Tab-separated table of C-alpha atoms in Angstrom:
chain	number	residue	atom	x	y	z
A	1	MET	CA	119.397	103.298	113.397
A	2	PHE	CA	116.222	104.121	114.993
A	3	LEU	CA	112.510	103.353	114.368
A	4	ILE	CA	110.075	106.178	115.143
A	5	GLY	CA	106.476	105.051	116.091
A	6	GLN	CA	104.380	103.068	118.533
A	7	TYR	CA	103.782	99.385	118.197
A	8	ASP	CA	99.933	99.692	118.254
A	9	SER	CA	100.427	100.950	114.766
A	10	PRO	CA	100.334	97.734	112.461
A	11	PHE	CA	102.531	99.636	110.133
A	12	VAL	CA	105.297	100.392	112.656
A	13	ARG	CA	104.784	96.862	114.131
A	14	ARG	CA	105.387	95.117	110.825
A	15	VAL	CA	108.690	97.100	110.397
A	16	ALA	CA	109.932	96.217	113.873
A	17	ILE	CA	109.072	92.502	113.474
A	18	ALA	CA	110.952	92.411	110.093
A	19	LEU	CA	114.016	94.170	111.884
A	20	ARG	CA	113.998	91.600	114.718
A	21	LEU	CA	113.439	88.599	112.157
A	22	TYR	CA	116.388	89.972	110.109
A	23	GLY	CA	118.612	90.226	113.413
A	24	LEU	CA	119.126	93.977	112.674
A	25	SER	CA	119.676	95.987	115.838
A	26	PHE	CA	117.640	99.306	116.150
A	27	GLU	CA	116.494	101.698	118.920
A	28	HIS	CA	112.985	102.437	119.393
A	29	LYS	CA	111.425	105.811	119.705
A	30	PRO	CA	107.660	105.284	120.726
A	31	TRP	CA	106.712	108.846	119.577
A	32	SER	CA	103.092	109.414	118.840
A	33	THR	CA	101.932	111.139	115.633
A	34	PHE	CA	99.538	113.200	117.910
A	35	GLY	CA	101.418	113.911	121.155
A	36	ASP	CA	104.922	113.922	119.650
A	37	ALA	CA	104.449	115.384	116.070
A	38	ASP	CA	107.014	118.027	116.694
A	39	LYS	CA	109.584	115.278	117.715
A	40	ILE	CA	108.762	113.486	114.334
A	41	ALA	CA	108.862	116.454	111.938
A	42	PRO	CA	112.481	116.929	111.713
A	43	TYR	CA	112.700	113.490	110.366
A	44	ASN	CA	109.461	113.193	108.514
A	45	PRO	CA	107.736	116.338	107.653
A	46	LEU	CA	104.463	114.452	106.998
A	47	ARG	CA	104.731	113.518	110.808
A	48	ARG	CA	103.718	110.113	110.186
A	49	VAL	CA	105.011	106.682	111.187
A	50	PRO	CA	106.793	104.540	110.715
A	51	THR	CA	110.031	106.504	110.026
A	52	LEU	CA	113.290	104.848	110.052
A	53	VAL	CA	116.411	106.858	110.677
A	54	LEU	CA	119.521	105.384	109.333
A	55	ASP	CA	123.124	105.699	111.080
A	56	ASP	CA	123.990	108.350	108.574
A	57	GLY	CA	120.789	110.459	109.339
A	58	GLU	CA	118.929	109.442	106.173
A	59	ALA	CA	115.156	109.128	107.146
A	60	LEU	CA	113.091	106.263	105.356
A	61	ILE	CA	109.380	106.797	105.369
A	62	GLU	CA	106.241	104.549	104.699
A	63	SER	CA	106.610	100.759	105.749
A	64	THR	CA	106.856	99.489	102.190
A	65	ILE	CA	109.779	101.694	101.421
A	66	ILE	CA	111.435	100.867	104.627
A	67	LEU	CA	111.016	97.144	104.085
A	68	ASP	CA	112.399	97.335	100.421
A	69	TYR	CA	115.692	98.866	102.070
A	70	LEU	CA	115.678	96.188	104.702
A	71	ASP	CA	115.416	93.410	102.113
A	72	GLU	CA	118.298	95.051	100.041
A	73	LEU	CA	120.375	95.293	103.192
A	74	VAL	CA	120.202	91.707	104.200
A	75	GLY	CA	120.514	90.335	100.571
A	76	PRO	CA	118.247	88.283	98.433
A	77	ASP	CA	118.824	85.008	100.162
A	78	LYS	CA	117.614	86.257	103.450
A	79	ALA	CA	115.080	88.708	102.225
A	80	MET	CA	111.378	88.096	103.029
A	81	LEU	CA	110.064	89.109	99.542
A	82	PRO	CA	111.045	87.268	96.216
A	83	ARG	CA	113.188	89.396	93.902
A	84	SER	CA	111.016	89.019	90.904
A	85	GLY	CA	108.331	87.052	88.897
A	86	VAL	CA	104.841	85.782	89.928
A	87	GLU	CA	105.602	84.774	93.460
A	88	ARG	CA	106.804	88.583	94.040
A	89	ARG	CA	103.571	89.775	92.555
A	90	LYS	CA	101.601	87.480	94.741
A	91	HIS	CA	103.439	88.489	97.704
A	92	LEU	CA	103.161	92.155	96.954
A	93	ARG	CA	99.360	91.960	96.245
A	94	ILE	CA	98.697	90.357	99.653
A	95	CYS	CA	100.877	93.122	101.294
A	96	ALA	CA	98.791	95.862	99.345
A	97	LEU	CA	95.483	94.332	100.376
A	98	ALA	CA	96.532	93.996	104.059
A	99	THR	CA	98.016	97.573	104.251
A	100	GLY	CA	95.025	98.995	102.424
A	101	LEU	CA	92.807	97.328	105.049
A	102	GLY	CA	94.896	98.797	107.786
A	103	ASP	CA	94.581	102.267	106.284
A	104	LYS	CA	90.797	101.899	106.423
A	105	ALA	CA	90.812	100.501	109.939
A	106	VAL	CA	92.889	103.315	111.137
A	107	SER	CA	90.760	105.992	109.301
A	108	LEU	CA	87.512	104.298	110.809
A	109	LEU	CA	89.009	104.516	114.323
A	110	TYR	CA	90.029	108.161	113.888
A	111	GLU	CA	86.575	108.759	112.651
A	112	ARG	CA	85.022	107.401	115.810
A	113	VAL	CA	87.421	108.913	118.340
A	114	LEU	CA	88.216	112.300	116.777
A	115	ARG	CA	84.794	113.259	115.304
A	116	LYS	CA	81.826	114.344	117.654
A	117	GLU	CA	79.577	113.722	114.625
A	118	GLN	CA	80.652	110.752	112.468
A	119	LEU	CA	80.141	111.050	108.782
A	120	ALA	CA	77.816	108.105	108.091
A	121	LEU	CA	78.716	107.732	104.405
A	122	TRP	CA	82.534	107.533	105.071
A	123	VAL	CA	81.893	105.219	108.008
A	124	GLU	CA	79.945	102.896	105.778
A	125	ARG	CA	82.363	102.942	103.060
A	126	CYS	CA	85.193	102.067	105.398
A	127	ARG	CA	83.260	99.287	106.946
A	128	ALA	CA	82.507	97.878	103.420
A	129	GLN	CA	85.973	98.014	102.452
A	130	ILE	CA	87.344	96.255	105.356
A	131	GLY	CA	84.833	93.509	105.112
A	132	ASP	CA	85.419	93.094	101.386
A	133	VAL	CA	89.178	92.745	101.762
A	134	LEU	CA	88.746	90.406	104.805
A	135	GLY	CA	86.511	88.286	102.564
A	136	VAL	CA	89.229	88.057	99.827
A	137	LEU	CA	92.083	87.510	102.310
A	138	GLU	CA	90.121	84.720	104.048
A	139	ALA	CA	89.254	82.997	100.696
A	140	GLU	CA	92.956	83.265	99.556
A	141	ARG	CA	94.316	82.070	102.899
A	142	ALA	CA	91.758	79.221	103.104
A	143	LYS	CA	93.418	77.777	99.816
A	144	VAL	CA	96.996	77.725	101.135
A	145	THR	CA	98.300	74.566	102.531
A	146	THR	CA	101.821	75.733	103.704
A	147	PRO	CA	102.389	77.283	107.188
A	148	TYR	CA	102.831	80.547	105.666
A	149	TRP	CA	101.282	82.345	102.645
A	150	LEU	CA	103.718	81.447	100.003
A	151	GLY	CA	105.673	78.578	101.664
A	152	THR	CA	107.198	77.275	104.712
A	153	ARG	CA	109.258	80.598	105.281
A	154	ILE	CA	107.462	83.576	106.923
A	155	GLY	CA	107.478	86.657	104.447
A	156	HIS	CA	106.370	90.186	104.583
A	157	ALA	CA	102.810	89.334	103.533
A	158	ASP	CA	102.398	87.084	106.597
A	159	ILE	CA	103.621	89.894	108.992
A	160	ALA	CA	101.382	92.531	107.419
A	161	VAL	CA	98.217	90.401	107.617
A	162	ALA	CA	98.951	89.337	111.066
A	163	CYS	CA	99.601	92.959	112.412
A	164	VAL	CA	96.536	94.417	110.520
A	165	ILE	CA	94.440	91.634	111.986
A	166	ARG	CA	95.440	92.276	115.461
A	167	PHE	CA	94.747	96.135	114.982
A	168	THR	CA	91.305	95.425	113.520
A	169	ARG	CA	90.352	92.973	116.238
A	170	GLU	CA	91.210	95.515	118.948
A	171	ALA	CA	90.017	98.684	117.252
A	172	HIS	CA	86.834	97.215	115.588
A	173	PRO	CA	86.020	93.894	117.391
A	174	ASP	CA	82.553	93.811	115.656
A	175	LEU	CA	84.255	93.727	112.117
A	176	PHE	CA	86.414	90.518	112.747
A	177	ASP	CA	84.808	87.440	113.850
A	178	ALA	CA	87.167	84.533	114.125
A	179	ALA	CA	84.386	82.099	113.177
A	180	ARG	CA	83.640	83.911	109.938
A	181	TYR	CA	87.323	84.279	108.972
A	182	PRO	CA	88.715	80.976	110.436
A	183	ALA	CA	91.722	80.942	108.159
A	184	LEU	CA	92.842	84.416	108.749
A	185	ALA	CA	92.317	84.037	112.526
A	186	ALA	CA	94.593	80.783	112.403
A	187	HIS	CA	97.079	82.672	110.496
A	188	ALA	CA	97.149	85.411	112.921
A	189	ASP	CA	97.514	83.006	115.729
A	190	ARG	CA	100.295	81.263	114.218
A	191	CYS	CA	102.323	84.542	113.640
A	192	GLU	CA	101.468	86.017	117.183
A	193	ALA	CA	102.824	82.820	118.732
A	194	LEU	CA	106.354	83.667	117.439
A	195	ALA	CA	108.944	85.311	119.757
A	196	PRO	CA	109.242	88.477	117.693
A	197	PHE	CA	105.390	89.066	117.720
A	198	LYS	CA	105.175	88.485	121.368
A	199	GLU	CA	108.002	90.932	122.065
A	200	ILE	CA	107.015	93.621	119.789
A	201	VAL	CA	103.456	94.399	120.723
A	202	GLN	CA	101.540	97.146	122.476
A	203	PRO	CA	97.747	97.459	123.494
A	204	LEU	CA	95.902	99.762	121.319
A	205	ALA	CA	95.921	103.303	122.691
A	206	PRO	CA	93.918	105.481	120.279
A	207	PRO	CA	94.008	109.265	120.456
A	208	LYS	CA	91.678	111.310	122.424
A	209	GLY	CA	89.363	113.782	120.657
């Protein structure tokens, strides 16, 4: 199977890191949604990444759906998301907050690099949403005493948060201050020290307007 998308996307990166942690082999197609949209279109008409193309040609889109497939593939004992219950809902909530933050951080970046005249109302809304989510995640992570969000074993929530924090730091350094969000900074640093995070990384290369 092969994964489409560049690793400066927090969504592509979280999928690639999960693949590596699961020990699943894959080929990487570092296609850009801007420069390589025509290559992506046959697999994903939305021309979005990540897109994971399976060996039989089936194409899975959106990181949440791809990770759900991977969890099923490796089985419940190895899956990085609880199968059911309160723990699953907690994990999914953190994932949703992190990926929502990522969406806003990407939108804000595009607003800056692709628009000659930024829409002030949209910029302020995105900045407010990013700040509010960082505040919630910081407060919740500060209460956690285990190495990872829900225990001693890394999960999808941990990966999502770390990938989004890295993207936000690079795209909007004024919005993430480690002194203001020490628990999140420590969490991201712990994840980034792991081998898969060191291997699967790419400096941010935003599109040009």
